[in-house]
Amino acid sequence: MTAAVAPFTTLPPDLEAHEPPEARGVARDRVRLMVAERASGAIAHHRFDALPDLLSPGDVLVVNTSATLPAALDAADAPLQVRFSTPAPHLPGGWHAIEIRTAGGVSPVAPATVAAGQRLELAGGAAVTLAAPYATGARLWLARLELPEAAPSLNAHLAAHGQPIRYAYVPEPWPLAAYQTAFAIPTDPGGSAEMPSAGRPFTPAVIARLVAHGVGFAPLTLDTGVSSPERHEPPYAEPYAVPAPTAHGINAARASGGRVIAVGTTAVRALETQAHPDGTVVPGTGWTDLVISPDRPIRAIDGLITGWHEPAASHLDLLTAIAGPDLLDASYSEALDRRYLWHEFGDSHLVLP
């Protein structure tokens, strides 16, 4: 079951961020920031660069360092686009979960329009052969990848021939740099199909002020698969790593009264996978299929910085678990009334305990 936010059934198209804020004349760290407090129910409105004044010395921000890949490749022999989500869990290299969309990535291709065994030639001489519908079978395929001999890896091939994933609400292409956060650390293999976008408004200036204010940073990695603008779709399994220094730092912060604030739903998912029922975090790596909801409450997270999510998106289950239904309803009502902007280039939402 996917949570619904009471006043929010349709997103007005003019509240979709159609380009990076810089293209609108707004610096990354000057997007709007709504602050919602669970204990009091209070809601306030700021700009993102006020964040250091809203947190306390001893708080810790948990950030995802996964770098965004140019994960979309055009087909060479059909009006299609292939989006590389994640490697296939528990299978050898070369197997991937992919999404097939129409040319330019405009819309998903229904599973019935392609078939197991079908081979798609891709830009730069790569190819995929469809094996079977993946997971729920609603959107993704399990596929075998073939790279040209000159390509040492999928990441290298994507760097040469791919493009960042974008949806219909972003009409113009933007360079990969527009889809990277200040925390991104490129790795090969590894990387995210789509930007962990909650980290996008952080700039070196904001980070420096947070550090000077006594706010700590705890890095982890979760490589995101393709997200979904469709409704009622749970997240797929994704690879993650919570390093030992991160686990130890979070436990120490909690023991001394600091708050643990996740930057993005991806950071929540990785950290909560490694959290015991008492909130203690242990280091670890693997694949997570954890779905956070009121039925599986949070353990280690006290607050969250995130963007604004589509009606009935599964992310709203996670937000309900953190904010509670009443505060979440009030936040989304305010965001609609005050015309906050949605999606990866939009405004931010800080939920505090």
C-alpha positions as YAML, in Angstrom:
chain: A
units: angstrom
residues:
- id: 1
  name: MET
  ca: [0.00, 0.00, 0.00]
- id: 2
  name: THR
  ca: [1.31, 3.46, -0.90]
- id: 3
  name: ALA
  ca: [0.68, 6.39, 1.37]
- id: 4
  name: ALA
  ca: [-1.32, 9.35, 0.16]
- id: 5
  name: VAL
  ca: [-0.93, 12.92, 1.33]
- id: 6
  name: ALA
  ca: [-4.40, 14.21, 2.11]
- id: 7
  name: PRO
  ca: [-4.66, 17.39, 0.02]
- id: 8
  name: PHE
  ca: [-2.37, 16.17, -2.73]
- id: 9
  name: THR
  ca: [-3.74, 14.12, -5.62]
- id: 10
  name: THR
  ca: [-2.39, 15.98, -8.65]
- id: 11
  name: LEU
  ca: [0.82, 17.93, -9.13]
- id: 12
  name: PRO
  ca: [0.19, 21.13, -11.11]
- id: 13
  name: PRO
  ca: [2.56, 21.10, -14.10]
- id: 14
  name: ASP
  ca: [3.75, 24.63, -13.34]
- id: 15
  name: LEU
  ca: [5.18, 23.40, -10.02]
- id: 16
  name: GLU
  ca: [7.55, 21.04, -11.81]
- id: 17
  name: ALA
  ca: [11.12, 22.37, -11.97]
- id: 18
  name: HIS
  ca: [11.85, 22.24, -15.69]
- id: 19
  name: GLU
  ca: [15.55, 23.16, -15.47]
- id: 20
  name: PRO
  ca: [18.35, 23.54, -12.90]
- id: 21
  name: PRO
  ca: [17.80, 26.50, -10.57]
- id: 22
  name: GLU
  ca: [20.98, 28.10, -11.94]
- id: 23
  name: ALA
  ca: [19.22, 28.39, -15.30]
- id: 24
  name: ARG
  ca: [16.46, 30.31, -13.52]
- id: 25
  name: GLY
  ca: [19.01, 32.68, -11.98]
- id: 26
  name: VAL
  ca: [18.94, 30.96, -8.58]
- id: 27
  name: ALA
  ca: [22.15, 29.59, -7.05]
- id: 28
  name: ARG
  ca: [22.12, 25.93, -6.01]
- id: 29
  name: ASP
  ca: [22.08, 26.84, -2.33]
- id: 30
  name: ARG
  ca: [19.38, 29.48, -2.73]
- id: 31
  name: VAL
  ca: [16.50, 27.15, -3.54]
- id: 32
  name: ARG
  ca: [13.64, 27.33, -1.05]
- id: 33
  name: LEU
  ca: [13.72, 25.22, 2.13]
- id: 34
  name: MET
  ca: [10.61, 24.40, 4.14]
- id: 35
  name: VAL
  ca: [11.32, 23.36, 7.73]
- id: 36
  name: ALA
  ca: [8.74, 21.18, 9.49]
- id: 37
  name: GLU
  ca: [9.12, 20.24, 13.16]
- id: 38
  name: ARG
  ca: [7.49, 17.04, 14.36]
- id: 39
  name: ALA
  ca: [7.28, 17.95, 18.07]
- id: 40
  name: SER
  ca: [5.55, 21.30, 17.61]
- id: 41
  name: GLY
  ca: [3.97, 20.93, 14.20]
- id: 42
  name: ALA
  ca: [5.54, 24.28, 13.28]
- id: 43
  name: ILE
  ca: [6.35, 25.03, 9.64]
- id: 44
  name: ALA
  ca: [8.75, 27.76, 8.54]
- id: 45
  name: HIS
  ca: [10.15, 28.93, 5.22]
- id: 46
  name: HIS
  ca: [13.79, 29.68, 4.45]
- id: 47
  name: ARG
  ca: [16.39, 29.50, 1.71]
- id: 48
  name: PHE
  ca: [18.65, 26.45, 1.68]
- id: 49
  name: ASP
  ca: [21.76, 28.41, 2.64]
- id: 50
  name: ALA
  ca: [20.14, 29.08, 6.04]
- id: 51
  name: LEU
  ca: [20.67, 25.38, 6.90]
- id: 52
  name: PRO
  ca: [23.66, 25.96, 9.26]
- id: 53
  name: ASP
  ca: [21.45, 28.21, 11.39]
- id: 54
  name: LEU
  ca: [18.74, 25.54, 11.59]
- id: 55
  name: LEU
  ca: [20.93, 22.72, 12.89]
- id: 56
  name: SER
  ca: [22.80, 22.39, 16.19]
- id: 57
  name: PRO
  ca: [26.43, 21.60, 17.03]
- id: 58
  name: GLY
  ca: [26.69, 17.84, 17.42]
- id: 59
  name: ASP
  ca: [24.08, 17.07, 14.75]
- id: 60
  name: VAL
  ca: [25.22, 14.75, 11.97]
- id: 61
  name: LEU
  ca: [24.23, 14.86, 8.31]
- id: 62
  name: VAL
  ca: [24.26, 11.46, 6.59]
- id: 63
  name: VAL
  ca: [25.17, 11.98, 2.93]
- id: 64
  name: ASN
  ca: [25.19, 9.67, -0.08]
- id: 65
  name: THR
  ca: [28.47, 9.87, -2.03]
- id: 66
  name: SER
  ca: [27.27, 7.92, -5.05]
- id: 67
  name: ALA
  ca: [28.06, 9.73, -8.31]
- id: 68
  name: THR
  ca: [25.47, 10.01, -11.05]
- id: 69
  name: LEU
  ca: [26.11, 8.09, -14.26]
- id: 70
  name: PRO
  ca: [25.05, 9.15, -17.77]
- id: 71
  name: ALA
  ca: [22.91, 6.01, -17.61]
- id: 72
  name: ALA
  ca: [20.75, 6.43, -20.73]
- id: 73
  name: LEU
  ca: [21.86, 5.02, -24.10]
- id: 74
  name: ASP
  ca: [19.91, 5.48, -27.30]
- id: 75
  name: ALA
  ca: [19.15, 2.38, -29.35]
- id: 76
  name: ALA
  ca: [20.96, 2.28, -32.68]
- id: 77
  name: ASP
  ca: [18.34, 0.29, -34.57]
- id: 78
  name: ALA
  ca: [15.00, 1.41, -33.09]
- id: 79
  name: PRO
  ca: [13.34, 4.57, -31.73]
- id: 80
  name: LEU
  ca: [14.05, 3.46, -28.16]
- id: 81
  name: GLN
  ca: [16.24, 4.40, -25.22]
- id: 82
  name: VAL
  ca: [17.74, 1.97, -22.69]
- id: 83
  name: ARG
  ca: [18.33, 3.13, -19.12]
- id: 84
  name: PHE
  ca: [20.75, 1.13, -16.98]
- id: 85
  name: SER
  ca: [19.30, 0.82, -13.50]
- id: 86
  name: THR
  ca: [21.56, -1.41, -11.37]
- id: 87
  name: PRO
  ca: [23.57, -4.55, -11.92]
- id: 88
  name: ALA
  ca: [21.43, -7.62, -11.33]
- id: 89
  name: PRO
  ca: [21.74, -8.76, -7.69]
- id: 90
  name: HIS
  ca: [23.32, -12.18, -7.17]
- id: 91
  name: LEU
  ca: [24.18, -12.66, -10.85]
- id: 92
  name: PRO
  ca: [27.60, -12.45, -12.53]
- id: 93
  name: GLY
  ca: [28.82, -9.26, -14.16]
- id: 94
  name: GLY
  ca: [27.18, -8.38, -17.43]
- id: 95
  name: TRP
  ca: [23.64, -8.85, -16.15]
- id: 96
  name: HIS
  ca: [21.71, -5.64, -15.56]
- id: 97
  name: ALA
  ca: [18.27, -4.37, -14.73]
- id: 98
  name: ILE
  ca: [17.25, -1.97, -17.48]
- id: 99
  name: GLU
  ca: [14.30, 0.16, -18.39]
- id: 100
  name: ILE
  ca: [13.26, 0.58, -22.02]
- id: 101
  name: ARG
  ca: [11.61, 3.83, -22.99]
- id: 102
  name: THR
  ca: [10.55, 5.49, -26.19]
- id: 103
  name: ALA
  ca: [13.00, 7.72, -28.10]
- id: 104
  name: GLY
  ca: [14.33, 10.52, -25.94]
- id: 105
  name: GLY
  ca: [13.11, 8.72, -22.83]
- id: 106
  name: VAL
  ca: [9.66, 10.28, -23.13]
- id: 107
  name: SER
  ca: [7.63, 7.37, -21.77]
- id: 108
  name: PRO
  ca: [8.09, 3.77, -20.62]
- id: 109
  name: VAL
  ca: [7.61, 0.98, -23.12]
- id: 110
  name: ALA
  ca: [4.98, -1.52, -22.03]
- id: 111
  name: PRO
  ca: [6.48, -4.95, -21.33]
- id: 112
  name: ALA
  ca: [4.22, -6.52, -23.95]
- id: 113
  name: THR
  ca: [5.81, -4.46, -26.74]
- id: 114
  name: VAL
  ca: [9.19, -6.19, -26.34]
- id: 115
  name: ALA
  ca: [9.97, -9.86, -25.81]
- id: 116
  name: ALA
  ca: [12.45, -12.14, -24.09]
- id: 117
  name: GLY
  ca: [15.28, -12.96, -26.45]
- id: 118
  name: GLN
  ca: [15.04, -9.62, -28.23]
- id: 119
  name: ARG
  ca: [18.37, -7.91, -28.89]
- id: 120
  name: LEU
  ca: [18.76, -4.16, -28.98]
- id: 121
  name: GLU
  ca: [21.79, -2.52, -30.59]
- id: 122
  name: LEU
  ca: [22.90, 0.54, -28.65]
- id: 123
  name: ALA
  ca: [24.98, 3.65, -29.24]
- id: 124
  name: GLY
  ca: [28.71, 3.06, -29.53]
- id: 125
  name: GLY
  ca: [28.45, -0.62, -30.49]
- id: 126
  name: ALA
  ca: [27.02, -2.03, -27.23]
- id: 127
  name: ALA
  ca: [23.98, -4.30, -27.14]
- id: 128
  name: VAL
  ca: [21.55, -5.81, -24.67]
- id: 129
  name: THR
  ca: [19.57, -9.04, -24.97]
- id: 130
  name: LEU
  ca: [16.38, -9.19, -22.94]
- id: 131
  name: ALA
  ca: [16.14, -12.24, -20.70]
- id: 132
  name: ALA
  ca: [12.98, -11.79, -18.61]
- id: 133
  name: PRO
  ca: [10.88, -9.16, -16.88]
- id: 134
  name: TYR
  ca: [12.65, -7.97, -13.72]
- id: 135
  name: ALA
  ca: [11.23, -8.01, -10.17]
- id: 136
  name: THR
  ca: [7.55, -7.04, -10.35]
- id: 137
  name: GLY
  ca: [7.68, -7.16, -14.14]
- id: 138
  name: ALA
  ca: [5.89, -3.84, -14.32]
- id: 139
  name: ARG
  ca: [8.64, -1.80, -15.93]
- id: 140
  name: LEU
  ca: [12.17, -3.23, -15.87]
- id: 141
  name: TRP
  ca: [13.86, -6.06, -17.74]
- id: 142
  name: LEU
  ca: [16.72, -8.36, -16.79]
- id: 143
  name: ALA
  ca: [19.17, -8.11, -19.68]
- id: 144
  name: ARG
  ca: [22.59, -9.41, -20.72]
- id: 145
  name: LEU
  ca: [25.00, -6.65, -21.71]
- id: 146
  name: GLU
  ca: [27.58, -6.88, -24.48]
- id: 147
  name: LEU
  ca: [30.20, -4.15, -24.73]
- id: 148
  name: PRO
  ca: [32.54, -3.46, -27.66]
- id: 149
  name: GLU
  ca: [36.10, -4.68, -27.13]
- id: 150
  name: ALA
  ca: [37.39, -1.13, -26.82]
- id: 151
  name: ALA
  ca: [35.18, -0.39, -23.79]
- id: 152
  name: PRO
  ca: [36.84, -1.47, -20.53]
- id: 153
  name: SER
  ca: [33.60, -1.20, -18.55]
- id: 154
  name: LEU
  ca: [29.98, -0.14, -18.72]
- id: 155
  name: ASN
  ca: [30.84, 3.09, -16.89]
- id: 156
  name: ALA
  ca: [33.48, 3.92, -19.48]
- id: 157
  name: HIS
  ca: [31.04, 3.20, -22.31]
- id: 158
  name: LEU
  ca: [28.36, 5.35, -20.68]
- id: 159
  name: ALA
  ca: [30.88, 8.16, -20.20]
- id: 160
  name: ALA
  ca: [31.59, 8.10, -23.93]
- id: 161
  name: HIS
  ca: [28.08, 7.54, -25.30]
- id: 162
  name: GLY
  ca: [25.48, 7.99, -22.54]
- id: 163
  name: GLN
  ca: [23.45, 10.88, -21.29]
- id: 164
  name: PRO
  ca: [21.85, 11.68, -17.92]
- id: 165
  name: ILE
  ca: [18.38, 10.32, -17.39]
- id: 166
  name: ARG
  ca: [15.72, 12.98, -17.70]
- id: 167
  name: TYR
  ca: [11.95, 12.88, -17.78]
- id: 168
  name: ALA
  ca: [9.41, 14.74, -19.88]
- id: 169
  name: TYR
  ca: [9.18, 17.59, -17.38]
- id: 170
  name: VAL
  ca: [12.81, 18.55, -18.23]
- id: 171
  name: PRO
  ca: [12.50, 19.46, -21.92]
- id: 172
  name: GLU
  ca: [16.15, 20.40, -22.53]
- id: 173
  name: PRO
  ca: [19.25, 18.24, -21.99]
- id: 174
  name: TRP
  ca: [21.72, 19.37, -19.32]
- id: 175
  name: PRO
  ca: [25.33, 18.25, -18.82]
- id: 176
  name: LEU
  ca: [26.19, 15.55, -16.34]
- id: 177
  name: ALA
  ca: [27.59, 18.19, -13.97]
- id: 178
  name: ALA
  ca: [24.05, 19.46, -13.43]
- id: 179
  name: TYR
  ca: [23.19, 16.03, -12.03]
- id: 180
  name: GLN
  ca: [26.12, 15.67, -9.59]
- id: 181
  name: THR
  ca: [26.12, 16.61, -5.93]
- id: 182
  name: ALA
  ca: [29.00, 18.12, -3.98]
- id: 183
  name: PHE
  ca: [29.40, 14.75, -2.23]
- id: 184
  name: ALA
  ca: [29.76, 12.62, -5.38]
- id: 185
  name: ILE
  ca: [32.80, 10.33, -5.55]
- id: 186
  name: PRO
  ca: [33.02, 8.56, -8.94]
- id: 187
  name: THR
  ca: [33.76, 4.83, -8.79]
- id: 188
  name: ASP
  ca: [33.99, 2.11, -11.42]
- id: 189
  name: PRO
  ca: [32.10, -0.13, -11.02]
- id: 190
  name: GLY
  ca: [29.38, 1.69, -9.13]
- id: 191
  name: GLY
  ca: [27.39, 4.86, -9.53]
- id: 192
  name: SER
  ca: [23.77, 5.87, -9.59]
- id: 193
  name: ALA
  ca: [21.33, 5.75, -12.47]
- id: 194
  name: GLU
  ca: [19.80, 8.94, -11.13]
- id: 195
  name: MET
  ca: [21.12, 11.72, -8.91]
- id: 196
  name: PRO
  ca: [20.64, 11.42, -5.12]
- id: 197
  name: SER
  ca: [19.04, 14.80, -5.53]
- id: 198
  name: ALA
  ca: [18.54, 15.86, -1.90]
- id: 199
  name: GLY
  ca: [22.26, 16.65, -1.82]
- id: 200
  name: ARG
  ca: [22.14, 18.93, -4.84]
- id: 201
  name: PRO
  ca: [21.65, 22.26, -2.98]
- id: 202
  name: PHE
  ca: [24.78, 21.73, -0.84]
- id: 203
  name: THR
  ca: [27.65, 23.93, -1.97]
- id: 204
  name: PRO
  ca: [31.23, 24.21, -0.62]
- id: 205
  name: ALA
  ca: [30.21, 27.44, 1.13]
- id: 206
  name: VAL
  ca: [27.27, 25.81, 2.94]
- id: 207
  name: ILE
  ca: [29.35, 22.75, 3.83]
- id: 208
  name: ALA
  ca: [32.12, 24.94, 5.26]
- id: 209
  name: ARG
  ca: [29.62, 26.87, 7.40]
- id: 210
  name: LEU
  ca: [28.07, 23.63, 8.67]
- id: 211
  name: VAL
  ca: [31.47, 22.29, 9.68]
- id: 212
  name: ALA
  ca: [32.38, 25.56, 11.37]
- id: 213
  name: HIS
  ca: [29.06, 25.37, 13.25]
- id: 214
  name: GLY
  ca: [29.94, 21.94, 14.63]
- id: 215
  name: VAL
  ca: [27.71, 19.84, 12.39]
- id: 216
  name: GLY
  ca: [29.30, 16.54, 11.36]
- id: 217
  name: PHE
  ca: [29.09, 14.58, 8.12]
- id: 218
  name: ALA
  ca: [28.70, 10.81, 7.86]
- id: 219
  name: PRO
  ca: [29.19, 9.47, 4.31]
- id: 220
  name: LEU
  ca: [27.71, 6.27, 2.94]
- id: 221
  name: THR
  ca: [26.90, 4.96, -0.51]
- id: 222
  name: LEU
  ca: [23.72, 3.73, -2.09]
- id: 223
  name: ASP
  ca: [23.75, 3.39, -5.87]
- id: 224
  name: THR
  ca: [20.28, 4.33, -7.00]
- id: 225
  name: GLY
  ca: [18.43, 2.51, -9.71]
- id: 226
  name: VAL
  ca: [16.01, 4.26, -12.01]
- id: 227
  name: SER
  ca: [13.40, 6.11, -10.03]
- id: 228
  name: SER
  ca: [9.82, 6.19, -11.06]
- id: 229
  name: PRO
  ca: [7.46, 9.00, -11.90]
- id: 230
  name: GLU
  ca: [4.78, 6.35, -11.93]
- id: 231
  name: ARG
  ca: [2.54, 5.82, -8.91]
- id: 232
  name: HIS
  ca: [2.31, 2.91, -6.50]
- id: 233
  name: GLU
  ca: [5.69, 1.41, -7.44]
- id: 234
  name: PRO
  ca: [7.95, 0.21, -4.62]
- id: 235
  name: PRO
  ca: [11.71, 0.79, -4.83]
- id: 236
  name: TYR
  ca: [13.84, -2.00, -6.28]
- id: 237
  name: ALA
  ca: [16.82, -3.62, -4.55]
- id: 238
  name: GLU
  ca: [19.88, -1.35, -4.57]
- id: 239
  name: PRO
  ca: [23.54, -1.86, -3.54]
- id: 240
  name: TYR
  ca: [24.79, 0.07, -0.53]
- id: 241
  name: ALA
  ca: [27.75, 0.43, 1.82]
- id: 242
  name: VAL
  ca: [27.81, 1.85, 5.34]
- id: 243
  name: PRO
  ca: [31.51, 2.23, 6.31]
- id: 244
  name: ALA
  ca: [32.69, 1.52, 9.84]
- id: 245
  name: PRO
  ca: [33.71, 5.16, 10.57]
- id: 246
  name: THR
  ca: [30.21, 6.28, 9.52]
- id: 247
  name: ALA
  ca: [28.48, 3.76, 11.80]
- id: 248
  name: HIS
  ca: [30.75, 4.64, 14.71]
- id: 249
  name: GLY
  ca: [30.33, 8.38, 14.16]
- id: 250
  name: ILE
  ca: [26.54, 8.14, 14.09]
- id: 251
  name: ASN
  ca: [26.41, 6.00, 17.22]
- id: 252
  name: ALA
  ca: [28.72, 8.43, 19.02]
- id: 253
  name: ALA
  ca: [26.63, 11.42, 17.96]
- id: 254
  name: ARG
  ca: [23.42, 9.82, 19.21]
- id: 255
  name: ALA
  ca: [25.06, 8.86, 22.50]
- id: 256
  name: SER
  ca: [26.04, 12.50, 23.06]
- id: 257
  name: GLY
  ca: [22.59, 13.89, 22.21]
- id: 258
  name: GLY
  ca: [23.18, 14.86, 18.58]
- id: 259
  name: ARG
  ca: [20.52, 14.40, 15.95]
- id: 260
  name: VAL
  ca: [21.01, 12.21, 12.89]
- id: 261
  name: ILE
  ca: [19.65, 13.96, 9.79]
- id: 262
  name: ALA
  ca: [19.62, 11.98, 6.56]
- id: 263
  name: VAL
  ca: [20.21, 13.83, 3.30]
- id: 264
  name: GLY
  ca: [17.79, 12.05, 1.02]
- id: 265
  name: THR
  ca: [15.68, 8.94, 1.07]
- id: 266
  name: THR
  ca: [18.62, 6.93, -0.28]
- id: 267
  name: ALA
  ca: [20.65, 7.71, 2.85]
- id: 268
  name: VAL
  ca: [17.68, 6.67, 5.00]
- id: 269
  name: ARG
  ca: [17.33, 3.37, 3.19]
- id: 270
  name: ALA
  ca: [21.00, 2.45, 3.49]
- id: 271
  name: LEU
  ca: [21.36, 3.50, 7.12]
- id: 272
  name: GLU
  ca: [18.12, 1.91, 8.30]
- id: 273
  name: THR
  ca: [19.16, -1.36, 6.66]
- id: 274
  name: GLN
  ca: [22.13, -1.44, 9.03]
- id: 275
  name: ALA
  ca: [20.23, -0.24, 12.14]
- id: 276
  name: HIS
  ca: [19.29, -2.50, 15.03]
- id: 277
  name: PRO
  ca: [15.88, -2.01, 16.69]
- id: 278
  name: ASP
  ca: [17.50, 0.16, 19.39]
- id: 279
  name: GLY
  ca: [18.88, 2.53, 16.73]
- id: 280
  name: THR
  ca: [22.48, 1.31, 16.89]
- id: 281
  name: VAL
  ca: [24.08, 1.28, 13.45]
- id: 282
  name: VAL
  ca: [26.55, -1.39, 12.37]
- id: 283
  name: PRO
  ca: [28.78, -1.19, 9.29]
- id: 284
  name: GLY
  ca: [27.95, -3.35, 6.33]
- id: 285
  name: THR
  ca: [27.56, -3.73, 2.59]
- id: 286
  name: GLY
  ca: [25.13, -5.55, 0.38]
- id: 287
  name: TRP
  ca: [21.82, -5.11, -1.39]
- id: 288
  name: THR
  ca: [18.83, -3.60, 0.34]
- id: 289
  name: ASP
  ca: [15.19, -4.22, -0.47]
- id: 290
  name: LEU
  ca: [14.07, -2.43, 2.68]
- id: 291
  name: VAL
  ca: [10.88, -0.39, 2.37]
- id: 292
  name: ILE
  ca: [10.43, 2.19, 5.12]
- id: 293
  name: SER
  ca: [6.82, 2.87, 6.09]
- id: 294
  name: PRO
  ca: [4.72, 3.38, 9.22]
- id: 295
  name: ASP
  ca: [4.67, -0.43, 9.39]
- id: 296
  name: ARG
  ca: [8.48, -0.44, 9.63]
- id: 297
  name: PRO
  ca: [9.30, 2.73, 11.62]
- id: 298
  name: ILE
  ca: [12.66, 4.43, 11.48]
- id: 299
  name: ARG
  ca: [15.30, 3.45, 14.03]
- id: 300
  name: ALA
  ca: [18.44, 5.51, 13.53]
- id: 301
  name: ILE
  ca: [17.19, 8.65, 11.75]
- id: 302
  name: ASP
  ca: [15.90, 11.71, 13.59]
- id: 303
  name: GLY
  ca: [15.24, 13.95, 10.62]
- id: 304
  name: LEU
  ca: [15.46, 14.22, 6.85]
- id: 305
  name: ILE
  ca: [16.33, 16.65, 4.07]
- id: 306
  name: THR
  ca: [14.51, 15.71, 0.90]
- id: 307
  name: GLY
  ca: [12.81, 17.07, -2.18]
- id: 308
  name: TRP
  ca: [9.12, 17.06, -3.05]
- id: 309
  name: HIS
  ca: [7.63, 13.82, -4.25]
- id: 310
  name: GLU
  ca: [4.87, 12.88, -6.66]
- id: 311
  name: PRO
  ca: [1.36, 12.05, -5.42]
- id: 312
  name: ALA
  ca: [1.19, 8.42, -4.25]
- id: 313
  name: ALA
  ca: [4.95, 7.89, -4.76]
- id: 314
  name: SER
  ca: [6.34, 5.20, -2.49]
- id: 315
  name: HIS
  ca: [8.71, 7.81, -1.02]
- id: 316
  name: LEU
  ca: [5.70, 9.24, 0.79]
- id: 317
  name: ASP
  ca: [5.51, 6.04, 2.87]
- id: 318
  name: LEU
  ca: [9.04, 6.79, 4.09]
- id: 319
  name: LEU
  ca: [8.20, 10.42, 4.79]
- id: 320
  name: THR
  ca: [5.10, 9.40, 6.72]
- id: 321
  name: ALA
  ca: [7.28, 7.19, 8.91]
- id: 322
  name: ILE
  ca: [9.57, 10.14, 9.69]
- id: 323
  name: ALA
  ca: [7.20, 13.13, 9.82]
- id: 324
  name: GLY
  ca: [3.90, 11.51, 10.73]
- id: 325
  name: PRO
  ca: [0.78, 11.86, 8.56]
- id: 326
  name: ASP
  ca: [-0.49, 15.16, 10.00]
- id: 327
  name: LEU
  ca: [2.78, 17.07, 9.60]
- id: 328
  name: LEU
  ca: [3.32, 15.60, 6.15]
- id: 329
  name: ASP
  ca: [-0.17, 16.65, 5.05]
- id: 330
  name: ALA
  ca: [0.42, 20.16, 6.40]
- id: 331
  name: SER
  ca: [3.82, 20.39, 4.68]
- id: 332
  name: TYR
  ca: [2.50, 19.38, 1.27]
- id: 333
  name: SER
  ca: [-0.48, 21.70, 1.61]
- id: 334
  name: GLU
  ca: [1.88, 24.60, 2.36]
- id: 335
  name: ALA
  ca: [4.18, 23.60, -0.49]
- id: 336
  name: LEU
  ca: [1.30, 23.66, -2.94]
- id: 337
  name: ASP
  ca: [-0.10, 26.94, -1.61]
- id: 338
  name: ARG
  ca: [3.31, 28.66, -1.61]
- id: 339
  name: ARG
  ca: [4.31, 27.20, -4.96]
- id: 340
  name: TYR
  ca: [7.39, 25.22, -4.04]
- id: 341
  name: LEU
  ca: [9.01, 23.46, -6.99]
- id: 342
  name: TRP
  ca: [9.15, 19.67, -7.37]
- id: 343
  name: HIS
  ca: [11.64, 17.11, -8.66]
- id: 344
  name: GLU
  ca: [15.45, 16.95, -8.81]
- id: 345
  name: PHE
  ca: [15.92, 20.63, -9.71]
- id: 346
  name: GLY
  ca: [13.30, 21.87, -7.28]
- id: 347
  name: ASP
  ca: [13.09, 23.06, -3.68]
- id: 348
  name: SER
  ca: [13.87, 21.26, -0.40]
- id: 349
  name: HIS
  ca: [12.06, 20.01, 2.67]
- id: 350
  name: LEU
  ca: [13.71, 19.61, 6.10]
- id: 351
  name: VAL
  ca: [11.86, 17.48, 8.65]
- id: 352
  name: LEU
  ca: [13.16, 17.85, 12.20]
- id: 353
  name: PRO
  ca: [12.13, 15.95, 15.35]
...
